[in-house]
Amino acid sequence: QLTARARAIVHEAAYAQSPMKQAPELNPKIIQEFAEAGDEAAIEVYREIGALLGEVLVNVIRVTDIHTVLLGGGVSAALPLM
């Protein structure tokens, strides 16, 4: 979903000048690199994905009554962007 949303965002008028639009391929690592470099389109992708992730985690916590959530891998590396 991250890559699909990134492709959609770079075609929005507000992000028409995004350097990410010129990338020959997009994947989570590349999108993260653009976001860390300050690309507003990539930052918006992470804002949206962060909000979705938060909603999912809240629902899982409420349903399962768990007390600890551990995130790892690429998601944990990108948390400061969300």
mmCIF file of N, CA, C and O in Angstrom:
data_model
loop_
_atom_site.group_PDB
_atom_site.id
_atom_site.type_symbol
_atom_site.label_atom_id
_atom_site.label_comp_id
_atom_site.label_asym_id
_atom_site.label_seq_id
_atom_site.Cartn_x
_atom_site.Cartn_y
_atom_site.Cartn_z
ATOM 1 N N GLN A 1 0.825 -1.187 0.000
ATOM 2 C CA GLN A 1 0.000 0.000 0.000
ATOM 3 C C GLN A 1 0.872 1.254 0.000
ATOM 4 O O GLN A 1 0.493 2.246 -0.596
ATOM 5 N N LEU A 2 2.013 1.214 0.638
ATOM 6 C CA LEU A 2 2.901 2.369 0.691
ATOM 7 C C LEU A 2 3.314 2.793 -0.717
ATOM 8 O O LEU A 2 3.224 3.969 -1.067
ATOM 9 N N THR A 3 3.737 1.845 -1.525
ATOM 10 C CA THR A 3 4.186 2.148 -2.879
ATOM 11 C C THR A 3 3.039 2.646 -3.742
ATOM 12 O O THR A 3 3.189 3.617 -4.487
ATOM 13 N N ALA A 4 1.885 2.025 -3.638
ATOM 14 C CA ALA A 4 0.722 2.459 -4.419
ATOM 15 C C ALA A 4 0.320 3.882 -4.051
ATOM 16 O O ALA A 4 0.012 4.702 -4.922
ATOM 17 N N ARG A 5 0.326 4.188 -2.760
ATOM 18 C CA ARG A 5 -0.041 5.542 -2.327
ATOM 19 C C ARG A 5 0.999 6.554 -2.798
ATOM 20 O O ARG A 5 0.652 7.661 -3.194
ATOM 21 N N ALA A 6 2.271 6.182 -2.778
ATOM 22 C CA ALA A 6 3.319 7.084 -3.254
ATOM 23 C C ALA A 6 3.127 7.417 -4.728
ATOM 24 O O ALA A 6 3.254 8.571 -5.128
ATOM 25 N N ARG A 7 2.789 6.410 -5.525
ATOM 26 C CA ARG A 7 2.550 6.653 -6.959
ATOM 27 C C ARG A 7 1.373 7.596 -7.162
ATOM 28 O O ARG A 7 1.392 8.448 -8.052
ATOM 29 N N ALA A 8 0.344 7.461 -6.356
ATOM 30 C CA ALA A 8 -0.825 8.338 -6.477
ATOM 31 C C ALA A 8 -0.501 9.765 -6.037
ATOM 32 O O ALA A 8 -0.897 10.730 -6.698
ATOM 33 N N ILE A 9 0.226 9.903 -4.949
ATOM 34 C CA ILE A 9 0.524 11.235 -4.410
ATOM 35 C C ILE A 9 1.375 12.058 -5.367
ATOM 36 O O ILE A 9 1.144 13.248 -5.532
ATOM 37 N N VAL A 10 2.365 11.448 -6.014
ATOM 38 C CA VAL A 10 3.227 12.249 -6.895
ATOM 39 C C VAL A 10 2.479 12.779 -8.107
ATOM 40 O O VAL A 10 2.965 13.672 -8.785
ATOM 41 N N HIS A 11 1.273 12.276 -8.366
ATOM 42 C CA HIS A 11 0.480 12.789 -9.472
ATOM 43 C C HIS A 11 -0.519 13.861 -9.030
ATOM 44 O O HIS A 11 -1.209 14.434 -9.862
ATOM 45 N N GLU A 12 -0.570 14.141 -7.734
ATOM 46 C CA GLU A 12 -1.424 15.215 -7.246
ATOM 47 C C GLU A 12 -0.749 16.555 -7.536
ATOM 48 O O GLU A 12 0.470 16.674 -7.467
ATOM 49 N N ALA A 13 -1.540 17.563 -7.838
ATOM 50 C CA ALA A 13 -1.006 18.875 -8.211
ATOM 51 C C ALA A 13 -0.084 19.460 -7.145
ATOM 52 O O ALA A 13 0.939 20.065 -7.470
ATOM 53 N N ALA A 14 -0.403 19.269 -5.891
ATOM 54 C CA ALA A 14 0.401 19.844 -4.807
ATOM 55 C C ALA A 14 1.824 19.290 -4.782
ATOM 56 O O ALA A 14 2.729 19.928 -4.256
ATOM 57 N N TYR A 15 2.019 18.108 -5.348
ATOM 58 C CA TYR A 15 3.346 17.472 -5.310
ATOM 59 C C TYR A 15 3.924 17.268 -6.702
ATOM 60 O O TYR A 15 4.791 16.424 -6.908
ATOM 61 N N ALA A 16 3.488 18.073 -7.672
ATOM 62 C CA ALA A 16 3.918 17.904 -9.061
ATOM 63 C C ALA A 16 5.432 18.054 -9.236
ATOM 64 O O ALA A 16 6.009 17.461 -10.141
ATOM 65 N N GLN A 17 6.076 18.814 -8.365
ATOM 66 C CA GLN A 17 7.512 19.039 -8.481
ATOM 67 C C GLN A 17 8.342 18.084 -7.620
ATOM 68 O O GLN A 17 9.546 18.263 -7.468
ATOM 69 N N SER A 18 7.716 17.087 -7.077
ATOM 70 C CA SER A 18 8.411 16.140 -6.205
ATOM 71 C C SER A 18 9.512 15.393 -6.957
ATOM 72 O O SER A 18 9.271 14.825 -8.022
ATOM 73 N N PRO A 19 10.726 15.374 -6.405
ATOM 74 C CA PRO A 19 11.791 14.572 -7.019
ATOM 75 C C PRO A 19 11.430 13.087 -7.079
ATOM 76 O O PRO A 19 11.916 12.361 -7.942
ATOM 77 N N MET A 20 10.567 12.647 -6.173
ATOM 78 C CA MET A 20 10.171 11.244 -6.146
ATOM 79 C C MET A 20 9.449 10.857 -7.444
ATOM 80 O O MET A 20 9.483 9.699 -7.855
ATOM 81 N N LYS A 21 8.853 11.840 -8.109
ATOM 82 C CA LYS A 21 8.125 11.580 -9.355
ATOM 83 C C LYS A 21 9.059 11.063 -10.451
ATOM 84 O O LYS A 21 8.645 10.340 -11.340
ATOM 85 N N GLN A 22 10.332 11.432 -10.366
ATOM 86 C CA GLN A 22 11.304 11.038 -11.381
ATOM 87 C C GLN A 22 11.977 9.696 -11.088
ATOM 88 O O GLN A 22 12.759 9.202 -11.895
ATOM 89 N N ALA A 23 11.682 9.106 -9.944
ATOM 90 C CA ALA A 23 12.321 7.838 -9.576
ATOM 91 C C ALA A 23 11.890 6.744 -10.548
ATOM 92 O O ALA A 23 10.708 6.588 -10.826
ATOM 93 N N PRO A 24 12.851 5.971 -11.070
ATOM 94 C CA PRO A 24 12.497 4.907 -12.001
ATOM 95 C C PRO A 24 11.690 3.779 -11.356
ATOM 96 O O PRO A 24 10.923 3.093 -12.016
ATOM 97 N N GLU A 25 11.865 3.589 -10.059
ATOM 98 C CA GLU A 25 11.078 2.611 -9.321
ATOM 99 C C GLU A 25 10.851 3.130 -7.915
ATOM 100 O O GLU A 25 11.604 3.957 -7.413
ATOM 101 N N LEU A 26 9.779 2.669 -7.299
ATOM 102 C CA LEU A 26 9.476 3.047 -5.917
ATOM 103 C C LEU A 26 9.294 1.790 -5.094
ATOM 104 O O LEU A 26 8.618 0.855 -5.505
ATOM 105 N N ASN A 27 9.908 1.804 -3.935
ATOM 106 C CA ASN A 27 9.706 0.757 -2.946
ATOM 107 C C ASN A 27 9.821 1.438 -1.587
ATOM 108 O O ASN A 27 10.219 2.606 -1.517
ATOM 109 N N PRO A 28 9.466 0.772 -0.511
ATOM 110 C CA PRO A 28 9.490 1.435 0.796
ATOM 111 C C PRO A 28 10.838 2.067 1.145
ATOM 112 O O PRO A 28 10.881 3.169 1.701
ATOM 113 N N LYS A 29 11.940 1.425 0.819
ATOM 114 C CA LYS A 29 13.265 1.972 1.153
ATOM 115 C C LYS A 29 13.528 3.266 0.383
ATOM 116 O O LYS A 29 14.016 4.246 0.947
ATOM 117 N N ILE A 30 13.191 3.273 -0.895
ATOM 118 C CA ILE A 30 13.399 4.477 -1.713
ATOM 119 C C ILE A 30 12.496 5.609 -1.232
ATOM 120 O O ILE A 30 12.934 6.763 -1.120
ATOM 121 N N ILE A 31 11.253 5.306 -0.925
ATOM 122 C CA ILE A 31 10.329 6.328 -0.429
ATOM 123 C C ILE A 31 10.849 6.888 0.894
ATOM 124 O O ILE A 31 10.816 8.097 1.131
ATOM 125 N N GLN A 32 11.369 6.021 1.757
ATOM 126 C CA GLN A 32 11.936 6.468 3.028
ATOM 127 C C GLN A 32 13.120 7.408 2.787
ATOM 128 O O GLN A 32 13.250 8.436 3.454
ATOM 129 N N GLU A 33 13.968 7.084 1.836
ATOM 130 C CA GLU A 33 15.115 7.950 1.532
ATOM 131 C C GLU A 33 14.662 9.329 1.055
ATOM 132 O O GLU A 33 15.225 10.345 1.462
ATOM 133 N N PHE A 34 13.637 9.364 0.206
ATOM 134 C CA PHE A 34 13.098 10.654 -0.239
ATOM 135 C C PHE A 34 12.530 11.434 0.943
ATOM 136 O O PHE A 34 12.736 12.638 1.056
ATOM 137 N N ALA A 35 11.806 10.758 1.813
ATOM 138 C CA ALA A 35 11.221 11.429 2.983
ATOM 139 C C ALA A 35 12.314 11.990 3.894
ATOM 140 O O ALA A 35 12.215 13.122 4.364
ATOM 141 N N GLU A 36 13.352 11.207 4.127
ATOM 142 C CA GLU A 36 14.458 11.669 4.977
ATOM 143 C C GLU A 36 15.195 12.848 4.348
ATOM 144 O O GLU A 36 15.773 13.670 5.056
ATOM 145 N N ALA A 37 15.152 12.943 3.017
ATOM 146 C CA ALA A 37 15.786 14.062 2.314
ATOM 147 C C ALA A 37 14.875 15.290 2.263
ATOM 148 O O ALA A 37 15.271 16.337 1.760
ATOM 149 N N GLY A 38 13.643 15.158 2.781
ATOM 150 C CA GLY A 38 12.740 16.301 2.857
ATOM 151 C C GLY A 38 11.715 16.409 1.746
ATOM 152 O O GLY A 38 11.020 17.421 1.642
ATOM 153 N N ASP A 39 11.573 15.393 0.911
ATOM 154 C CA ASP A 39 10.580 15.417 -0.161
ATOM 155 C C ASP A 39 9.179 15.406 0.454
ATOM 156 O O ASP A 39 8.791 14.468 1.140
ATOM 157 N N GLU A 40 8.415 16.464 0.199
ATOM 158 C CA GLU A 40 7.093 16.612 0.816
ATOM 159 C C GLU A 40 6.118 15.515 0.403
ATOM 160 O O GLU A 40 5.285 15.101 1.194
ATOM 161 N N ALA A 41 6.213 15.034 -0.820
ATOM 162 C CA ALA A 41 5.317 13.960 -1.258
ATOM 163 C C ALA A 41 5.598 12.689 -0.466
ATOM 164 O O ALA A 41 4.680 12.012 -0.011
ATOM 165 N N ALA A 42 6.867 12.359 -0.297
ATOM 166 C CA ALA A 42 7.236 11.159 0.457
ATOM 167 C C ALA A 42 6.845 11.306 1.926
ATOM 168 O O ALA A 42 6.375 10.350 2.546
ATOM 169 N N ILE A 43 7.019 12.499 2.471
ATOM 170 C CA ILE A 43 6.621 12.747 3.860
ATOM 171 C C ILE A 43 5.114 12.557 4.012
ATOM 172 O O ILE A 43 4.648 11.962 4.987
ATOM 173 N N GLU A 44 4.338 13.025 3.044
ATOM 174 C CA GLU A 44 2.881 12.852 3.091
ATOM 175 C C GLU A 44 2.501 11.376 3.031
ATOM 176 O O GLU A 44 1.575 10.937 3.715
ATOM 177 N N VAL A 45 3.213 10.598 2.225
ATOM 178 C CA VAL A 45 2.960 9.152 2.166
ATOM 179 C C VAL A 45 3.110 8.564 3.566
ATOM 180 O O VAL A 45 2.248 7.819 4.037
ATOM 181 N N TYR A 46 4.188 8.915 4.256
ATOM 182 C CA TYR A 46 4.410 8.365 5.593
ATOM 183 C C TYR A 46 3.411 8.886 6.609
ATOM 184 O O TYR A 46 3.030 8.171 7.527
ATOM 185 N N ARG A 47 2.967 10.112 6.452
ATOM 186 C CA ARG A 47 1.912 10.623 7.351
ATOM 187 C C ARG A 47 0.648 9.782 7.213
ATOM 188 O O ARG A 47 0.035 9.381 8.208
ATOM 189 N N GLU A 48 0.253 9.533 5.976
ATOM 190 C CA GLU A 48 -0.968 8.764 5.733
ATOM 191 C C GLU A 48 -0.825 7.317 6.193
ATOM 192 O O GLU A 48 -1.721 6.778 6.839
ATOM 193 N N ILE A 49 0.284 6.701 5.875
ATOM 194 C CA ILE A 49 0.507 5.309 6.275
ATOM 195 C C ILE A 49 0.619 5.215 7.792
ATOM 196 O O ILE A 49 0.104 4.276 8.409
ATOM 197 N N GLY A 50 1.245 6.197 8.422
ATOM 198 C CA GLY A 50 1.346 6.215 9.883
ATOM 199 C C GLY A 50 -0.024 6.297 10.539
ATOM 200 O O GLY A 50 -0.291 5.616 11.532
ATOM 201 N N ALA A 51 -0.901 7.119 9.958
ATOM 202 C CA ALA A 51 -2.259 7.236 10.496
ATOM 203 C C ALA A 51 -3.008 5.906 10.360
ATOM 204 O O ALA A 51 -3.683 5.467 11.292
ATOM 205 N N LEU A 52 -2.865 5.266 9.203
ATOM 206 C CA LEU A 52 -3.516 3.964 9.005
ATOM 207 C C LEU A 52 -2.966 2.911 9.962
ATOM 208 O O LEU A 52 -3.719 2.138 10.552
ATOM 209 N N LEU A 53 -1.659 2.886 10.119
ATOM 210 C CA LEU A 53 -1.037 1.933 11.036
ATOM 211 C C LEU A 53 -1.531 2.171 12.459
ATOM 212 O O LEU A 53 -1.849 1.227 13.187
ATOM 213 N N GLY A 54 -1.625 3.427 12.855
ATOM 214 C CA GLY A 54 -2.126 3.753 14.182
ATOM 215 C C GLY A 54 -3.550 3.264 14.398
ATOM 216 O O GLY A 54 -3.874 2.700 15.451
ATOM 217 N N GLU A 55 -4.404 3.463 13.400
ATOM 218 C CA GLU A 55 -5.790 3.001 13.512
ATOM 219 C C GLU A 55 -5.856 1.484 13.650
ATOM 220 O O GLU A 55 -6.617 0.961 14.476
ATOM 221 N N VAL A 56 -5.068 0.787 12.861
ATOM 222 C CA VAL A 56 -5.060 -0.679 12.927
ATOM 223 C C VAL A 56 -4.576 -1.149 14.292
ATOM 224 O O VAL A 56 -5.174 -2.036 14.911
ATOM 225 N N LEU A 57 -3.484 -0.556 14.777
ATOM 226 C CA LEU A 57 -2.944 -0.973 16.074
ATOM 227 C C LEU A 57 -3.934 -0.711 17.206
ATOM 228 O O LEU A 57 -4.091 -1.540 18.101
ATOM 229 N N VAL A 58 -4.606 0.423 17.173
ATOM 230 C CA VAL A 58 -5.597 0.728 18.205
ATOM 231 C C VAL A 58 -6.700 -0.322 18.202
ATOM 232 O O VAL A 58 -7.107 -0.826 19.256
ATOM 233 N N ASN A 59 -7.178 -0.672 17.031
ATOM 234 C CA ASN A 59 -8.234 -1.675 16.944
ATOM 235 C C ASN A 59 -7.774 -3.044 17.431
ATOM 236 O O ASN A 59 -8.503 -3.731 18.150
ATOM 237 N N VAL A 60 -6.573 -3.445 17.069
ATOM 238 C CA VAL A 60 -6.041 -4.737 17.521
ATOM 239 C C VAL A 60 -5.883 -4.740 19.040
ATOM 240 O O VAL A 60 -6.246 -5.702 19.716
ATOM 241 N N ILE A 61 -5.371 -3.644 19.591
ATOM 242 C CA ILE A 61 -5.184 -3.551 21.040
ATOM 243 C C ILE A 61 -6.527 -3.625 21.766
ATOM 244 O O ILE A 61 -6.656 -4.317 22.772
ATOM 245 N N ARG A 62 -7.525 -2.934 21.242
ATOM 246 C CA ARG A 62 -8.845 -2.963 21.881
ATOM 247 C C ARG A 62 -9.482 -4.345 21.842
ATOM 248 O O ARG A 62 -10.085 -4.791 22.811
ATOM 249 N N VAL A 63 -9.344 -5.021 20.721
ATOM 250 C CA VAL A 63 -9.987 -6.327 20.559
ATOM 251 C C VAL A 63 -9.269 -7.407 21.360
ATOM 252 O O VAL A 63 -9.895 -8.262 21.982
ATOM 253 N N THR A 64 -7.942 -7.360 21.367
ATOM 254 C CA THR A 64 -7.177 -8.436 21.999
ATOM 255 C C THR A 64 -6.759 -8.125 23.428
ATOM 256 O O THR A 64 -6.276 -9.002 24.129
ATOM 257 N N ASP A 65 -6.901 -6.875 23.848
ATOM 258 C CA ASP A 65 -6.511 -6.443 25.191
ATOM 259 C C ASP A 65 -5.035 -6.735 25.493
ATOM 260 O O ASP A 65 -4.679 -7.151 26.591
ATOM 261 N N ILE A 66 -4.190 -6.519 24.484
ATOM 262 C CA ILE A 66 -2.754 -6.700 24.711
ATOM 263 C C ILE A 66 -2.175 -5.440 25.339
ATOM 264 O O ILE A 66 -2.762 -4.366 25.259
ATOM 265 N N HIS A 67 -1.032 -5.573 25.956
ATOM 266 C CA HIS A 67 -0.423 -4.447 26.666
ATOM 267 C C HIS A 67 0.890 -3.987 26.053
ATOM 268 O O HIS A 67 1.397 -2.931 26.407
ATOM 269 N N THR A 68 1.438 -4.771 25.139
ATOM 270 C CA THR A 68 2.708 -4.416 24.515
ATOM 271 C C THR A 68 2.630 -4.685 23.024
ATOM 272 O O THR A 68 2.155 -5.725 22.594
ATOM 273 N N VAL A 69 3.110 -3.727 22.246
ATOM 274 C CA VAL A 69 3.183 -3.888 20.798
ATOM 275 C C VAL A 69 4.637 -3.651 20.407
ATOM 276 O O VAL A 69 5.225 -2.624 20.756
ATOM 277 N N LEU A 70 5.216 -4.595 19.692
ATOM 278 C CA LEU A 70 6.585 -4.465 19.208
ATOM 279 C C LEU A 70 6.565 -4.374 17.695
ATOM 280 O O LEU A 70 5.950 -5.199 17.031
ATOM 281 N N LEU A 71 7.223 -3.356 17.169
ATOM 282 C CA LEU A 71 7.330 -3.192 15.718
ATOM 283 C C LEU A 71 8.787 -3.364 15.338
ATOM 284 O O LEU A 71 9.677 -2.831 15.992
ATOM 285 N N GLY A 72 9.040 -4.086 14.275
ATOM 286 C CA GLY A 72 10.410 -4.318 13.853
ATOM 287 C C GLY A 72 10.564 -4.130 12.364
ATOM 288 O O GLY A 72 9.641 -3.723 11.667
ATOM 289 N N GLY A 73 11.741 -4.433 11.890
ATOM 290 C CA GLY A 73 12.028 -4.359 10.456
ATOM 291 C C GLY A 73 11.969 -2.948 9.915
ATOM 292 O O GLY A 73 12.233 -1.975 10.617
ATOM 293 N N GLY A 74 11.598 -2.849 8.650
ATOM 294 C CA GLY A 74 11.539 -1.551 7.978
ATOM 295 C C GLY A 74 10.546 -0.601 8.595
ATOM 296 O O GLY A 74 10.740 0.604 8.589
ATOM 297 N N VAL A 75 9.474 -1.137 9.163
ATOM 298 C CA VAL A 75 8.468 -0.278 9.803
ATOM 299 C C VAL A 75 9.089 0.478 10.962
ATOM 300 O O VAL A 75 8.904 1.678 11.106
ATOM 301 N N SER A 76 9.864 -0.211 11.776
ATOM 302 C CA SER A 76 10.462 0.449 12.942
ATOM 303 C C SER A 76 11.483 1.510 12.511
ATOM 304 O O SER A 76 11.612 2.529 13.169
ATOM 305 N N ALA A 77 12.171 1.268 11.425
ATOM 306 C CA ALA A 77 13.150 2.248 10.939
ATOM 307 C C ALA A 77 12.461 3.522 10.447
ATOM 308 O O ALA A 77 13.041 4.611 10.504
ATOM 309 N N ALA A 78 11.238 3.388 9.970
ATOM 310 C CA ALA A 78 10.519 4.537 9.414
ATOM 311 C C ALA A 78 9.614 5.228 10.420
ATOM 312 O O ALA A 78 8.976 6.217 10.095
ATOM 313 N N LEU A 79 9.531 4.741 11.654
ATOM 314 C CA LEU A 79 8.611 5.332 12.635
ATOM 315 C C LEU A 79 8.807 6.841 12.832
ATOM 316 O O LEU A 79 7.818 7.550 12.960
ATOM 317 N N PRO A 80 10.033 7.364 12.859
ATOM 318 C CA PRO A 80 10.161 8.813 13.020
ATOM 319 C C PRO A 80 9.498 9.618 11.895
ATOM 320 O O PRO A 80 9.147 10.773 12.092
ATOM 321 N N LEU A 81 9.304 9.005 10.744
ATOM 322 C CA LEU A 81 8.657 9.692 9.624
ATOM 323 C C LEU A 81 7.142 9.696 9.745
ATOM 324 O O LEU A 81 6.459 10.477 9.086
ATOM 325 N N MET A 82 6.604 8.806 10.556
ATOM 326 C CA MET A 82 5.160 8.689 10.679
ATOM 327 C C MET A 82 4.714 9.600 11.756
ATOM 328 O O MET A 82 3.915 10.012 12.212
#
